[in-house]
Coordinates of C-alpha atoms in Angstrom, one line a residue:
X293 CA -3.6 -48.2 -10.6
X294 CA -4.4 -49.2 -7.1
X295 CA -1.1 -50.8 -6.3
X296 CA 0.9 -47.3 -7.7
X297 CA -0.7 -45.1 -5.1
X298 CA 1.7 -46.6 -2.1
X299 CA 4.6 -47.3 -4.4
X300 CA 4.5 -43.2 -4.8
X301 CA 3.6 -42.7 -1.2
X302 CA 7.0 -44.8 -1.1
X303 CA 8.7 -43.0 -3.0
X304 CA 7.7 -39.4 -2.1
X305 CA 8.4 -40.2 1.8
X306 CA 11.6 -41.5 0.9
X307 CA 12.7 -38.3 -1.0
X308 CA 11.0 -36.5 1.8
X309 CA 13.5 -38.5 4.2
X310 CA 16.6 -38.0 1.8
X311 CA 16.1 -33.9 1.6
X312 CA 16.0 -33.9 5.3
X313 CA 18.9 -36.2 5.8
X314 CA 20.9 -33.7 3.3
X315 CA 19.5 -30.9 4.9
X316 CA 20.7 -31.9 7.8
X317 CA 24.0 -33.2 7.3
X318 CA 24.3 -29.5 5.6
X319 CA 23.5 -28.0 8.8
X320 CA 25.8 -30.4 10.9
X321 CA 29.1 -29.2 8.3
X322 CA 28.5 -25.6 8.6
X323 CA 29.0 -25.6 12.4
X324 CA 31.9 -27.8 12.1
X325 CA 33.6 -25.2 10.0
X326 CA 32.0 -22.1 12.0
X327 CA 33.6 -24.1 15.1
X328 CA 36.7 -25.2 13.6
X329 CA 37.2 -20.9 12.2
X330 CA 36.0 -19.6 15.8
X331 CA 38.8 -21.8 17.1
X332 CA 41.9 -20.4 14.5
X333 CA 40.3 -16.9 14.2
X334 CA 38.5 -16.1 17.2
X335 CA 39.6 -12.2 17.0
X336 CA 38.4 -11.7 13.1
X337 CA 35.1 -13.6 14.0
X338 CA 34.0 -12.9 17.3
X339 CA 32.0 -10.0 16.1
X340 CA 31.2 -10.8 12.5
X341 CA 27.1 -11.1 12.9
X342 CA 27.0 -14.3 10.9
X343 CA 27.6 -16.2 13.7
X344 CA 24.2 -14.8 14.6
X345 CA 22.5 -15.2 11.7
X346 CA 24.0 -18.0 9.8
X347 CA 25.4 -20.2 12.0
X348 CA 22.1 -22.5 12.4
X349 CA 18.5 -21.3 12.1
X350 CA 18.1 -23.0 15.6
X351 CA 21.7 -23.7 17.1
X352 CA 21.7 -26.9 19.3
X353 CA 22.6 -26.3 23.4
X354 CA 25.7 -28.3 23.0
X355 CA 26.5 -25.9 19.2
X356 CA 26.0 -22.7 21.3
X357 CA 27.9 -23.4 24.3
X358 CA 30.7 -24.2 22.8
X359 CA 30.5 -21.2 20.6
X360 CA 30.0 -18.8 23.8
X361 CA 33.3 -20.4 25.3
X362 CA 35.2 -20.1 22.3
X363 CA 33.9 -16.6 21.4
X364 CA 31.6 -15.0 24.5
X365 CA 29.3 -13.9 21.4
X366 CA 25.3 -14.5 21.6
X367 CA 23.4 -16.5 19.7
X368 CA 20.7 -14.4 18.1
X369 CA 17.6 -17.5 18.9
X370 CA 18.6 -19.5 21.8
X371 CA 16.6 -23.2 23.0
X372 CA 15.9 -24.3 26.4
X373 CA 18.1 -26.6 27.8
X374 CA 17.2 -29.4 29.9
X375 CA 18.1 -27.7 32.8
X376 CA 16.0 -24.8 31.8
X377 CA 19.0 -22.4 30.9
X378 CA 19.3 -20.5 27.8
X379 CA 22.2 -21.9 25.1
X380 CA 23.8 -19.3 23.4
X381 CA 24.0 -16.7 26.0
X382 CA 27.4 -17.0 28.2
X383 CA 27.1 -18.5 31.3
X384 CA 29.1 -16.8 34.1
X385 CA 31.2 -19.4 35.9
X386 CA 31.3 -18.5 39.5
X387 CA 34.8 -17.3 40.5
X388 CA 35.6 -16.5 44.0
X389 CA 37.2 -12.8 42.4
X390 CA 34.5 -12.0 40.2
X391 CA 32.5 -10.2 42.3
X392 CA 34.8 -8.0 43.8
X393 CA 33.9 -4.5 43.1
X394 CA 37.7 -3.6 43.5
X395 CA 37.9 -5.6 39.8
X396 CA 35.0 -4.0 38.6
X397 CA 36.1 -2.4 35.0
X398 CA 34.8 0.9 34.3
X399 CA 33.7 2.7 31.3
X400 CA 36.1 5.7 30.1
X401 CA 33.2 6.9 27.4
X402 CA 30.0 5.7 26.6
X403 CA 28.1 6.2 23.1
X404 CA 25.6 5.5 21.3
X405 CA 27.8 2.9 18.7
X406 CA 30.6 1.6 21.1
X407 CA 31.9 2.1 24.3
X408 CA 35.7 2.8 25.9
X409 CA 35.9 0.2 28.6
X410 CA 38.9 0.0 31.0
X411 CA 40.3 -3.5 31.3
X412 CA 41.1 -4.3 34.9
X413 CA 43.9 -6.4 36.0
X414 CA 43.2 -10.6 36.2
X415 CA 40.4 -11.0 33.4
X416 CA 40.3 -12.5 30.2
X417 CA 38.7 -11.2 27.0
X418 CA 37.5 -14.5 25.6
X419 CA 35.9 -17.3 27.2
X420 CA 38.1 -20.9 27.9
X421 CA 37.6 -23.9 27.0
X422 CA 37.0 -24.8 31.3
X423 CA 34.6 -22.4 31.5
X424 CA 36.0 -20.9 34.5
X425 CA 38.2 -17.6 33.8
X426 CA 37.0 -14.6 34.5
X427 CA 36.4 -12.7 31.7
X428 CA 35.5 -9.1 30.4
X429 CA 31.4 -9.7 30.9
X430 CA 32.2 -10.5 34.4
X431 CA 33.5 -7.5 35.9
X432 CA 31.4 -5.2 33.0
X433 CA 29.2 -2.9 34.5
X434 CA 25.4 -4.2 34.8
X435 CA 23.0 -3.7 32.3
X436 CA 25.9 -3.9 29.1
X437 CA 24.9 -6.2 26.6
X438 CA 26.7 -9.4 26.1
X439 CA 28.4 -8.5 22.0
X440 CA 31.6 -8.9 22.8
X441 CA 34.9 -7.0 23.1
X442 CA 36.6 -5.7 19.8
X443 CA 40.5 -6.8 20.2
X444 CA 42.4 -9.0 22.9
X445 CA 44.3 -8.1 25.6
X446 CA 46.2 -11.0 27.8
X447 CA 44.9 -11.5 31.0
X448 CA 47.4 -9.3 33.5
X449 CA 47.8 -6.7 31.0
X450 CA 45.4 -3.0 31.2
X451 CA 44.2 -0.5 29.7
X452 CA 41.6 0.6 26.9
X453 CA 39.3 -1.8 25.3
X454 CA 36.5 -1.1 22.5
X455 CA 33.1 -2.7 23.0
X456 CA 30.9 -2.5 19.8
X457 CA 26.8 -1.8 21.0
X458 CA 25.8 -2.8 17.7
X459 CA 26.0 -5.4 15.4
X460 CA 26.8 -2.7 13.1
X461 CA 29.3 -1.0 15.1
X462 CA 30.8 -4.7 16.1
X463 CA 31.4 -5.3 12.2
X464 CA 33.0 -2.2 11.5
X465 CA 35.2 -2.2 14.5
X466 CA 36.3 -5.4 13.8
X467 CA 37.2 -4.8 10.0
X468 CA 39.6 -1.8 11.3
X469 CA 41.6 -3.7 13.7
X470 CA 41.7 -7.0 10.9
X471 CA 42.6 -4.6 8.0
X472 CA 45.2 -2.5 11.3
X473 CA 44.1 0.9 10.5
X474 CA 43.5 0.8 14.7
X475 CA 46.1 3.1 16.5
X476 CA 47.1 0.7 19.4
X477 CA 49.9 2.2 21.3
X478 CA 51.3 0.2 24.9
X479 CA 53.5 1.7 28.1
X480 CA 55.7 -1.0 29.4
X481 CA 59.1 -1.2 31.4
X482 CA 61.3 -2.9 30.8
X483 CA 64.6 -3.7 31.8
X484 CA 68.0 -2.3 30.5
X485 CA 68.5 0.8 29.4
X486 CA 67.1 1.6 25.7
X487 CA 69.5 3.8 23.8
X488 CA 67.4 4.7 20.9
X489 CA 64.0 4.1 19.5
X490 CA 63.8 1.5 17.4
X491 CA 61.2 -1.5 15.3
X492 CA 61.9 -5.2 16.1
X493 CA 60.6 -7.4 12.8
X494 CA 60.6 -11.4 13.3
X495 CA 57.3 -13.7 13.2
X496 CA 56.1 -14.7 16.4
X497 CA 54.5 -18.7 16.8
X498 CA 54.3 -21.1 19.6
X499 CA 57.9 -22.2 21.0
X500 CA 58.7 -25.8 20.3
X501 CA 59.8 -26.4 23.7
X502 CA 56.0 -24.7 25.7
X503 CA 53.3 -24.3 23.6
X504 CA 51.9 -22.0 26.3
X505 CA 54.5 -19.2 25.5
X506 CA 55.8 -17.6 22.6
X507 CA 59.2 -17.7 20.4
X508 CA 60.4 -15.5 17.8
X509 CA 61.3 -16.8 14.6
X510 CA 63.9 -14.3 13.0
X511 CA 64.1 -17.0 9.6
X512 CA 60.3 -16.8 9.4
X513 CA 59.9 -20.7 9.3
X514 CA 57.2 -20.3 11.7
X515 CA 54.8 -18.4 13.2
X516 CA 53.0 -14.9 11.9
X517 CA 54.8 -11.6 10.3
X518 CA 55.0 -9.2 13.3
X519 CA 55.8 -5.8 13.3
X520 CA 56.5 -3.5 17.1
X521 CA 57.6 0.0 17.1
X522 CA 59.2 1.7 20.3
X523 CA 60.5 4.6 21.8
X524 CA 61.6 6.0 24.5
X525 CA 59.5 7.6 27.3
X526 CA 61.8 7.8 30.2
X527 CA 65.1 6.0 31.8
X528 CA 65.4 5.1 35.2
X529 CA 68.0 3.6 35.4
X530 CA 68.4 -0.5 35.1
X531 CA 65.1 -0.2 33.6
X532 CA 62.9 1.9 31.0
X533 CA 59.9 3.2 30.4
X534 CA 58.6 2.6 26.2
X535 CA 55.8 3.5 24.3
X536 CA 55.2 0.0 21.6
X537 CA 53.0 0.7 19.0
X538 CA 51.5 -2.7 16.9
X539 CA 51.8 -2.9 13.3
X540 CA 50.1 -6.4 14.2
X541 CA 48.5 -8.0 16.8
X542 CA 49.9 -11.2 17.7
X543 CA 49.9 -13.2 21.1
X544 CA 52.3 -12.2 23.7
X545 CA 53.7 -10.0 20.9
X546 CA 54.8 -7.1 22.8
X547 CA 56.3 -9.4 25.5
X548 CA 58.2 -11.8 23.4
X549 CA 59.5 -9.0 21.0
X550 CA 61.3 -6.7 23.5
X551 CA 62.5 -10.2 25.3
X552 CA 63.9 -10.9 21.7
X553 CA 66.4 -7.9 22.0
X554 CA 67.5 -7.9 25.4
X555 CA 64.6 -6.1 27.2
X556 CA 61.9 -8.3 28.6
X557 CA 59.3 -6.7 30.2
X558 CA 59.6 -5.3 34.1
X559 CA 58.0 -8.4 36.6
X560 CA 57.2 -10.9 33.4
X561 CA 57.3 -14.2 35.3
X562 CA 56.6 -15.9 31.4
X563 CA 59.7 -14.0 29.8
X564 CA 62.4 -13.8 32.2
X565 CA 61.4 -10.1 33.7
X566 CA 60.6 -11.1 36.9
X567 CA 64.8 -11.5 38.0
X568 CA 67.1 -9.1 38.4
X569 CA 68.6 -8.6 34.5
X570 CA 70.1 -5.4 35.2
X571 CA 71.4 -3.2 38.1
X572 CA 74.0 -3.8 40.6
X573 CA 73.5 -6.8 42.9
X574 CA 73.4 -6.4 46.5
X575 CA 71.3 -7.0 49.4
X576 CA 69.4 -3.7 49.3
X577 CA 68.9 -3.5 45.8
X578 CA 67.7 -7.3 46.0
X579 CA 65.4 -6.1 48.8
X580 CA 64.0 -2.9 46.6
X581 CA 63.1 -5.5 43.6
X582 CA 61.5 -8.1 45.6
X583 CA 59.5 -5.0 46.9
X584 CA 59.0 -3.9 43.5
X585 CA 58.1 -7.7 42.2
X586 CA 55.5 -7.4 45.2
X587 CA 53.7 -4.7 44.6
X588 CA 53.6 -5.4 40.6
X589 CA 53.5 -9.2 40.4
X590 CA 53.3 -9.5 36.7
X591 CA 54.2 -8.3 33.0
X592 CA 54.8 -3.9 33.3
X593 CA 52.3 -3.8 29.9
X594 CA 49.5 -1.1 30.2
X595 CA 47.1 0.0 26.6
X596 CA 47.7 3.4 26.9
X597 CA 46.0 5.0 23.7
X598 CA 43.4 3.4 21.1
X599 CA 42.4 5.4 18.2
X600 CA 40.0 4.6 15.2
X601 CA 37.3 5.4 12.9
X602 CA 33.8 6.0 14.2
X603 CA 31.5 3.2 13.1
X604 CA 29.0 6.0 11.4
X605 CA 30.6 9.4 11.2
X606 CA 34.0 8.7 9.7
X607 CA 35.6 10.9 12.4
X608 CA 38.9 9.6 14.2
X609 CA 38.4 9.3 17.1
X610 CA 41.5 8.7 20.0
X611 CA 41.5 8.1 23.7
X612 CA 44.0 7.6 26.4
X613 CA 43.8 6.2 29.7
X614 CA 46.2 6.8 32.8
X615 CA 48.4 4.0 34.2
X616 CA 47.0 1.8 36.6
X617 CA 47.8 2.5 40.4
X618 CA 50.1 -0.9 40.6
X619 CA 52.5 0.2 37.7
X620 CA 52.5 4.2 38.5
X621 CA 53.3 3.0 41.9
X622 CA 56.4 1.3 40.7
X623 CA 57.5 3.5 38.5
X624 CA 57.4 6.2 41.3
X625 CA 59.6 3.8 43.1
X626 CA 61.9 3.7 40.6
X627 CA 62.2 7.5 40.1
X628 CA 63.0 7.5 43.8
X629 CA 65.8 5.1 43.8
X630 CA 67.4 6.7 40.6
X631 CA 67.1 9.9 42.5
X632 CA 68.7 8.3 45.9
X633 CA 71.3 6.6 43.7
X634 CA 72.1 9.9 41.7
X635 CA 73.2 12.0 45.2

């Protein structure tokens, strides 16, 4: 009888030792495949409050950094690091721009659920892998709470942004622009003149030949089903002003689209708009676009209007924002040489 007792002992701390081993392999696959989705769908998940909650009961430092990079989300319980800093809460990376106030967004309506936020010009909505890009948190307003933007918008591109307050508000906002009941509409110029409105169709995927730029892919073989609507706003001549509304939301989709038919976008040094496509050559018309490339060095791509259901109240709700002073300033450029060239 006596020499039973430690055989059990034995045998109870080795079954003690095996649940923990499972229960911890467990823990170590669900935050390989949290990781692994955050990476593919980082718009569809970087609200969804199971990252919060389910994630891990008590998510490593190394676990939550890498999640704040790949989704500037919060971890709802956070652990000391060794240098005393709180994992799971973004770290703002110093930038030498970040902390000018002229790149200071600003809030175009605050409510109780969400809040209109104006994008400025040079930040990122989601975090990199270096650490280093300014994003949306940086050039927030103090005092907002770090829950992350609903929606993307590339780095040099404006305009209106949703930010969820709650978790609640997060989830729902997030499910209307996945399931693209959102009303996303863009301005952008672009070059040529536009004869009619018109729908360009074609999946858009990473080009073969830069996988930091996009390619349409008319057969479909590759890339995502992507859907932009345009129409005309105004003509100015060798360029025009369109309103794009999304179907779908893809990278670059916009940009590569019009590209696709003949029209990149005004100043685009990634798509071919930042050269002279259309107009008569000369030295003073060269001398007006490298003017005109100077004052607007990038893509001519501004979110105009967002609409969508309130989180609680079911009411549609729709806001607009006016152009930045770097594209309305070249577009009253434009209206003056038209005018000059016209007499």
């Amino acid at each position: 009888m006596l020499s039973t007792t430690p055989t059990l002992a034995r045998a109870a701390l080795a079954a003690a030792l095996a649940a923990t081993a499972a229960a911890i392999v467990a823990r170590w696959r669900r935050r390989r495949r949290w990781l692994a989705a955050a990476r593919r769908y980082p718009q569809e998940l970087l609200c969804d409050p199971r990252i919060q909650r389910s994630l891990v009961p008590y998510p490593s430092a190394a676990t939550a950094t890498t999640l704040a990079r790949l989704t500037g989300l919060a971890t709802r319980k956070v652990r000391k690091t060794a240098r005393g800093a709180r994992a799971g809460r973004c770290a703002r990376p110093w930038n030498g721009e970040a902390s000018a106030t002229s790149r200071r967004g600003s809030f175009a309506k605050r409510r109780h659920y969400y809040f209109m936020f104006h994008k400025p010009l040079g930040c990122v909505t989601q975090r990199d892998a270096s650490g280093r890009a300014t994003t949306v948190f940086d050039v927030l307003p103090d005092g907002f709470p770090e829950l992350g933007p609903v929606g993307r918008l590339d780095k040099d591109t404006t305009g209106l942004m949703v930010l969820g307050k709650t978790e609640r508000a997060l989830t729902d906002l997030s499910g209307q622009f996945f399931e693209r009941t959102v009303n996303r509409r863009y301005w952008a110029l672009v070059w040529g003149d536009v004869l009619e409105d018109g729908t360009v169709t074609g999946h858009v995927g990473r080009s073969v030949r830069d996988r930091r730029v996009q390619q349409v892919y008319a057969d479909g073989s590759e890339g995502k089903h992507a859907v932009t609507h345009y129409r005309v706003v105004e003509r100015l001549g060798p360029v025009t002003l369109v309103e794009c509304k999304l179907e779908t939301g893809r990278t670059h989709q916009i940009r590569v689209h019009m590209q696709s038919i003949g029209h990149p976008l005004f100043g685009d040094p990634t798509y071919g708009g930042n050269v002279a496509v259309k107009g008569a050559p000369g030295g003073k018309y060269n001398a007006f676009l490298r003017n005109m490339f100077a004052a607007l060095p990038r893509q001519a791509l501004h979110a105009k209007t967002l609409g969508f259901t309130h989180p609680t109240s079911g009411k549609r709700m729709d806001f607009q924002s006016e152009l930045p002073e770097d594209m309305a300033g070249v577009l009253s450029k434009w209206r003056t040489y038209v005018e000059a060239a016209s007499v």
